[in-house]
Short mmCIF file of C-alpha atoms and ligand atoms in Angstrom, two decimals:
data_model
loop_
_atom_site.label_atom_id
_atom_site.label_comp_id
_atom_site.label_asym_id
_atom_site.label_seq_id
_atom_site.Cartn_x
_atom_site.Cartn_y
_atom_site.Cartn_z
CA MET A 739 2.33 -6.55 1.77
CA VAL A 740 1.95 -5.03 -1.14
CA GLY A 741 5.71 -5.96 -3.81
CA CYS A 742 9.00 -7.32 -2.44
CA GLY A 743 11.38 -4.52 -4.22
CA PRO A 744 15.05 -4.59 -3.17
CA ASP A 745 14.99 -2.70 0.10
CA PHE A 746 11.79 -4.90 1.55
CA MET A 747 14.49 -5.85 4.33
CA GLN A 748 15.34 -2.33 5.04
CA ARG A 749 11.58 -1.21 4.96
CA MET A 750 10.91 -4.16 7.64
CA LEU A 751 13.41 -3.20 9.89
CA ALA A 752 12.64 0.39 10.12
CA ASN A 753 8.91 -0.94 11.00
CA GLY A 754 9.63 -2.93 13.16
CA VAL A 755 7.23 -5.22 11.15
CA LYS A 756 7.21 -8.93 12.76
CA ARG A 757 4.69 -10.63 10.73
CA ILE A 758 3.57 -11.16 7.16
CA ASP A 759 0.41 -12.49 6.05
CA GLY A 760 0.68 -12.09 2.81
CA ILE A 761 2.39 -10.54 -0.55
CA LEU A 762 0.55 -9.48 -3.36
CA PHE A 763 2.23 -8.68 -6.05
CA THR A 764 1.55 -6.53 -9.19
CA HIS A 765 3.60 -7.43 -11.51
CA GLU A 766 7.52 -8.59 -11.99
CA HIS A 767 9.82 -6.43 -12.91
CA ALA A 768 12.86 -6.02 -10.86
CA ASP A 769 12.03 -3.15 -8.67
CA HIS A 770 8.98 -4.93 -7.26
CA ILE A 771 10.10 -8.09 -6.59
CA MET A 772 13.95 -8.62 -5.57
CA GLY A 773 13.17 -8.57 -1.79
CA MET A 774 11.86 -11.73 -2.14
CA ASP A 775 14.91 -14.03 -1.03
CA ASP A 776 14.44 -12.19 2.18
CA ILE A 777 10.84 -13.07 2.95
CA ARG A 778 12.95 -16.49 5.18
CA THR A 779 13.50 -14.42 7.95
CA PHE A 780 9.33 -14.40 8.19
CA PHE A 781 8.94 -18.03 7.03
CA PHE A 782 11.55 -19.36 10.05
CA ARG A 783 9.06 -17.30 12.11
CA LYS A 784 5.27 -19.19 10.35
CA GLY A 785 6.08 -21.17 7.77
CA ASP A 786 5.32 -20.64 3.96
CA ILE A 787 4.26 -17.39 3.41
CA PRO A 788 0.88 -17.07 1.06
CA ILE A 789 1.56 -15.22 -1.70
CA TYR A 790 -0.82 -13.79 -4.61
CA ALA A 791 -0.24 -12.93 -8.14
CA HIS A 792 -1.06 -12.80 -11.81
CA LYS A 793 -0.28 -16.68 -13.65
CA ARG A 794 2.48 -14.86 -15.42
CA VAL A 795 3.75 -13.34 -12.27
CA ILE A 796 4.08 -16.36 -10.87
CA LYS A 797 5.51 -18.30 -13.69
CA SER A 798 8.38 -15.47 -14.02
CA LEU A 799 8.95 -16.04 -9.94
CA LYS A 800 9.54 -19.38 -10.12
CA THR A 801 12.32 -18.94 -13.00
CA LYS A 802 14.20 -16.13 -10.87
CA PHE A 803 13.86 -17.67 -7.57
CA ASP A 804 13.45 -21.73 -8.64
CA TYR A 805 14.73 -22.69 -5.21
CA ILE A 806 11.99 -21.14 -3.16
CA PHE A 807 9.43 -22.71 -5.59
CA ALA A 808 11.54 -26.04 -5.69
CA THR A 809 9.67 -29.07 -4.46
CA LYS A 810 12.45 -31.83 -4.26
CA ASP A 811 16.40 -31.70 -3.20
CA ARG A 812 14.89 -28.35 -1.46
CA TYR A 813 17.64 -26.38 0.08
CA PRO A 814 16.65 -26.48 3.93
CA GLY A 815 17.26 -23.17 4.48
CA ALA A 816 15.22 -21.44 1.39
CA PRO A 817 11.65 -19.97 2.27
CA ALA A 818 8.34 -21.39 0.86
CA VAL A 819 5.57 -20.16 -0.75
CA ARG A 820 1.55 -20.90 -0.78
CA VAL A 821 0.66 -19.53 -4.40
CA ASN A 822 -2.86 -17.88 -4.93
CA ARG A 823 -3.73 -17.03 -8.37
CA VAL A 824 -4.92 -13.56 -8.48
CA GLU A 825 -7.63 -13.18 -11.57
CA ASN A 826 -9.54 -9.55 -12.70
CA ASP A 827 -12.75 -9.31 -10.65
CA VAL A 828 -12.40 -12.34 -8.34
CA ALA A 829 -11.89 -10.86 -4.68
CA ILE A 830 -9.23 -11.98 -2.30
CA ASN A 831 -9.58 -13.00 1.08
CA LEU A 832 -6.49 -12.08 3.09
CA GLY A 833 -6.64 -12.52 6.99
CA GLY A 834 -10.43 -12.24 6.90
CA ILE A 835 -9.92 -8.77 4.63
CA GLU A 836 -11.37 -8.38 1.21
CA VAL A 837 -8.89 -7.09 -1.22
CA ILE A 838 -9.88 -6.07 -4.52
CA PRO A 839 -7.65 -6.53 -7.59
CA ILE A 840 -7.78 -3.45 -9.94
CA ASN A 841 -6.17 -4.25 -13.24
CA VAL A 842 -4.54 -1.63 -14.80
CA LEU A 843 -1.43 -1.35 -17.98
CA HIS A 844 2.01 -0.73 -17.74
CA ASN A 845 2.51 0.27 -21.31
CA ARG A 846 1.73 -3.52 -22.21
CA LEU A 847 1.97 -4.90 -19.88
CA GLN A 848 -1.02 -6.26 -17.57
CA VAL A 849 -0.45 -4.97 -13.47
CA PHE A 850 -2.59 -5.63 -10.79
CA GLY A 851 -3.24 -2.86 -8.17
CA PHE A 852 -5.14 -3.72 -4.80
CA ARG A 853 -8.05 -2.29 -3.03
CA PHE A 854 -8.39 -3.09 1.07
CA ASP A 855 -11.53 -1.50 1.97
CA LYS A 856 -11.10 1.97 1.61
CA PHE A 857 -7.94 2.13 1.04
CA ALA A 858 -6.35 1.09 -2.42
CA TYR A 859 -2.75 1.00 -3.87
CA LEU A 860 -1.77 1.42 -7.25
CA THR A 861 1.68 1.48 -9.07
CA ASP A 862 3.09 1.30 -12.50
CA VAL A 863 0.05 2.74 -14.07
CA LYS A 864 0.29 3.83 -17.34
CA THR A 865 -3.55 3.32 -18.65
CA ILE A 866 -6.41 2.28 -16.90
CA GLU A 867 -10.05 1.25 -18.25
CA ASP A 868 -13.43 3.16 -16.55
CA LYS A 869 -14.52 0.34 -15.09
CA GLU A 870 -11.44 -0.27 -13.53
CA VAL A 871 -12.00 3.42 -12.43
CA GLU A 872 -14.80 2.56 -11.30
CA LYS A 873 -13.31 0.08 -8.78
CA LEU A 874 -11.72 2.66 -6.89
CA ILE A 875 -14.95 5.02 -6.12
CA GLY A 876 -15.43 5.71 -2.35
CA VAL A 877 -11.85 5.14 -1.21
CA ASP A 878 -10.31 7.98 1.15
CA VAL A 879 -6.54 6.86 0.57
CA LEU A 880 -5.26 6.37 -2.98
CA VAL A 881 -1.46 5.69 -3.19
CA VAL A 882 -0.96 5.96 -7.48
CA ASN A 883 2.91 6.21 -9.42
CA ALA A 884 3.80 9.48 -10.56
CA LEU A 885 7.22 8.73 -11.76
CA ARG A 886 8.54 12.56 -13.00
CA LYS A 887 7.03 15.81 -14.74
CA GLN A 888 7.83 14.75 -18.38
CA LYS A 889 5.98 11.86 -20.01
CA HIS A 890 7.26 8.65 -19.77
CA HIS A 891 6.31 5.36 -22.27
CA SER A 892 5.16 2.90 -19.06
CA HIS A 893 4.44 5.26 -15.87
CA PHE A 894 1.81 8.29 -15.17
CA ASN A 895 3.96 11.10 -15.05
CA ILE A 896 2.54 14.01 -12.12
CA THR A 897 -0.53 15.32 -14.98
CA GLU A 898 -1.23 11.98 -15.53
CA ALA A 899 -1.68 10.94 -12.01
CA ILE A 900 -3.10 14.39 -10.73
CA GLU A 901 -6.12 13.75 -13.42
CA PHE A 902 -6.80 9.85 -12.20
CA ILE A 903 -6.54 11.42 -8.72
CA ALA A 904 -9.67 13.65 -9.86
CA LYS A 905 -11.60 10.86 -11.54
CA VAL A 906 -11.18 8.78 -8.37
CA LYS A 907 -11.74 11.71 -5.89
CA PRO A 908 -10.24 9.95 -3.01
CA LYS A 909 -9.97 12.52 0.98
CA GLN A 910 -6.21 12.06 0.18
CA ALA A 911 -3.81 11.18 -2.36
CA TYR A 912 0.15 9.83 -1.93
CA LEU A 913 1.92 9.69 -5.21
CA THR A 914 4.80 7.05 -4.86
CA HIS A 915 7.58 5.35 -7.47
CA ILE A 916 9.15 8.72 -7.97
CA SER A 917 12.16 9.08 -10.27
CA PRO A 918 15.01 11.87 -8.57
CA SER A 919 14.38 13.81 -11.47
CA LEU A 920 11.18 15.14 -9.83
CA GLY A 921 12.93 17.73 -7.89
CA PHE A 922 13.24 18.90 -3.98
CA HIS A 923 9.97 17.29 -1.50
CA ALA A 924 8.65 20.80 -1.01
CA GLU A 925 9.23 22.39 -4.03
CA VAL A 926 7.17 19.88 -5.59
CA GLN A 927 4.47 19.36 -3.04
CA ALA A 928 4.00 23.41 -3.10
CA GLU A 929 2.44 22.88 -6.47
CA LEU A 930 0.16 20.28 -6.23
CA PRO A 931 -3.74 20.32 -5.50
CA GLU A 932 -5.11 20.31 -2.30
CA ASN A 933 -5.09 17.04 -0.30
CA VAL A 934 -2.28 15.28 -2.82
CA TYR A 935 0.44 14.59 -0.89
CA LEU A 936 4.28 13.08 -2.21
CA ALA A 937 5.03 9.93 -0.17
CA TYR A 938 8.46 9.20 1.18
CA ASP A 939 10.03 6.08 2.45
CA ASN A 940 8.33 4.40 5.72
CA LEU A 941 5.64 7.13 5.36
CA GLU A 942 2.60 6.03 7.89
CA ILE A 943 -0.91 6.63 7.18
CA ASP A 944 -3.54 6.67 9.49
CA LEU A 945 -6.60 4.81 8.38
ZN1 ZN B 74 7.64 -2.03 -13.64
ZN1 ZN B 75 8.24 -0.35 -10.82
#
């Protein structure tokens, strides 16, 4: 799972997800971590949940969810995690699947995107170096953030996302992390280039 946002449990229930092999965190902003308390349901079934994050993000999670990381006087119902540090240029092995971290910037904040073979998921990108773009070449499906039409200091707008997609050249791209100010789905979709689609909640993609 990538990130653990506030609607985590809604998404799990809507999609009948019964197991989590690990959580890859992109960064520590609230909209990407605030579902973490609800991982207890999955912890009760399978034990400690492996989490993967930059050391800065792990520090932030420890502050916000101290009871999850506590080593003594633990609350008996609290979930527990197994912490794995993610470093750029070091691939992760998650249940036999190689995951490649992609380093990007969200204004000045470092954020990780992740490539899983022919699929890559990047969110909260504003800038990305060419050497990181190279790590994405050859993906079939790319998911990337596109907040709105107007420029934003820390997110790609639609134009910037489309320029980035043109560099990566995936077979299909999906735009996510969309602001309500972007417009109505059908109208915005009609303006997008071929093979670029607006993502939506509970979207399923065949790989
Ligand atoms: Zn963010
Ligand atoms: Zn965000």
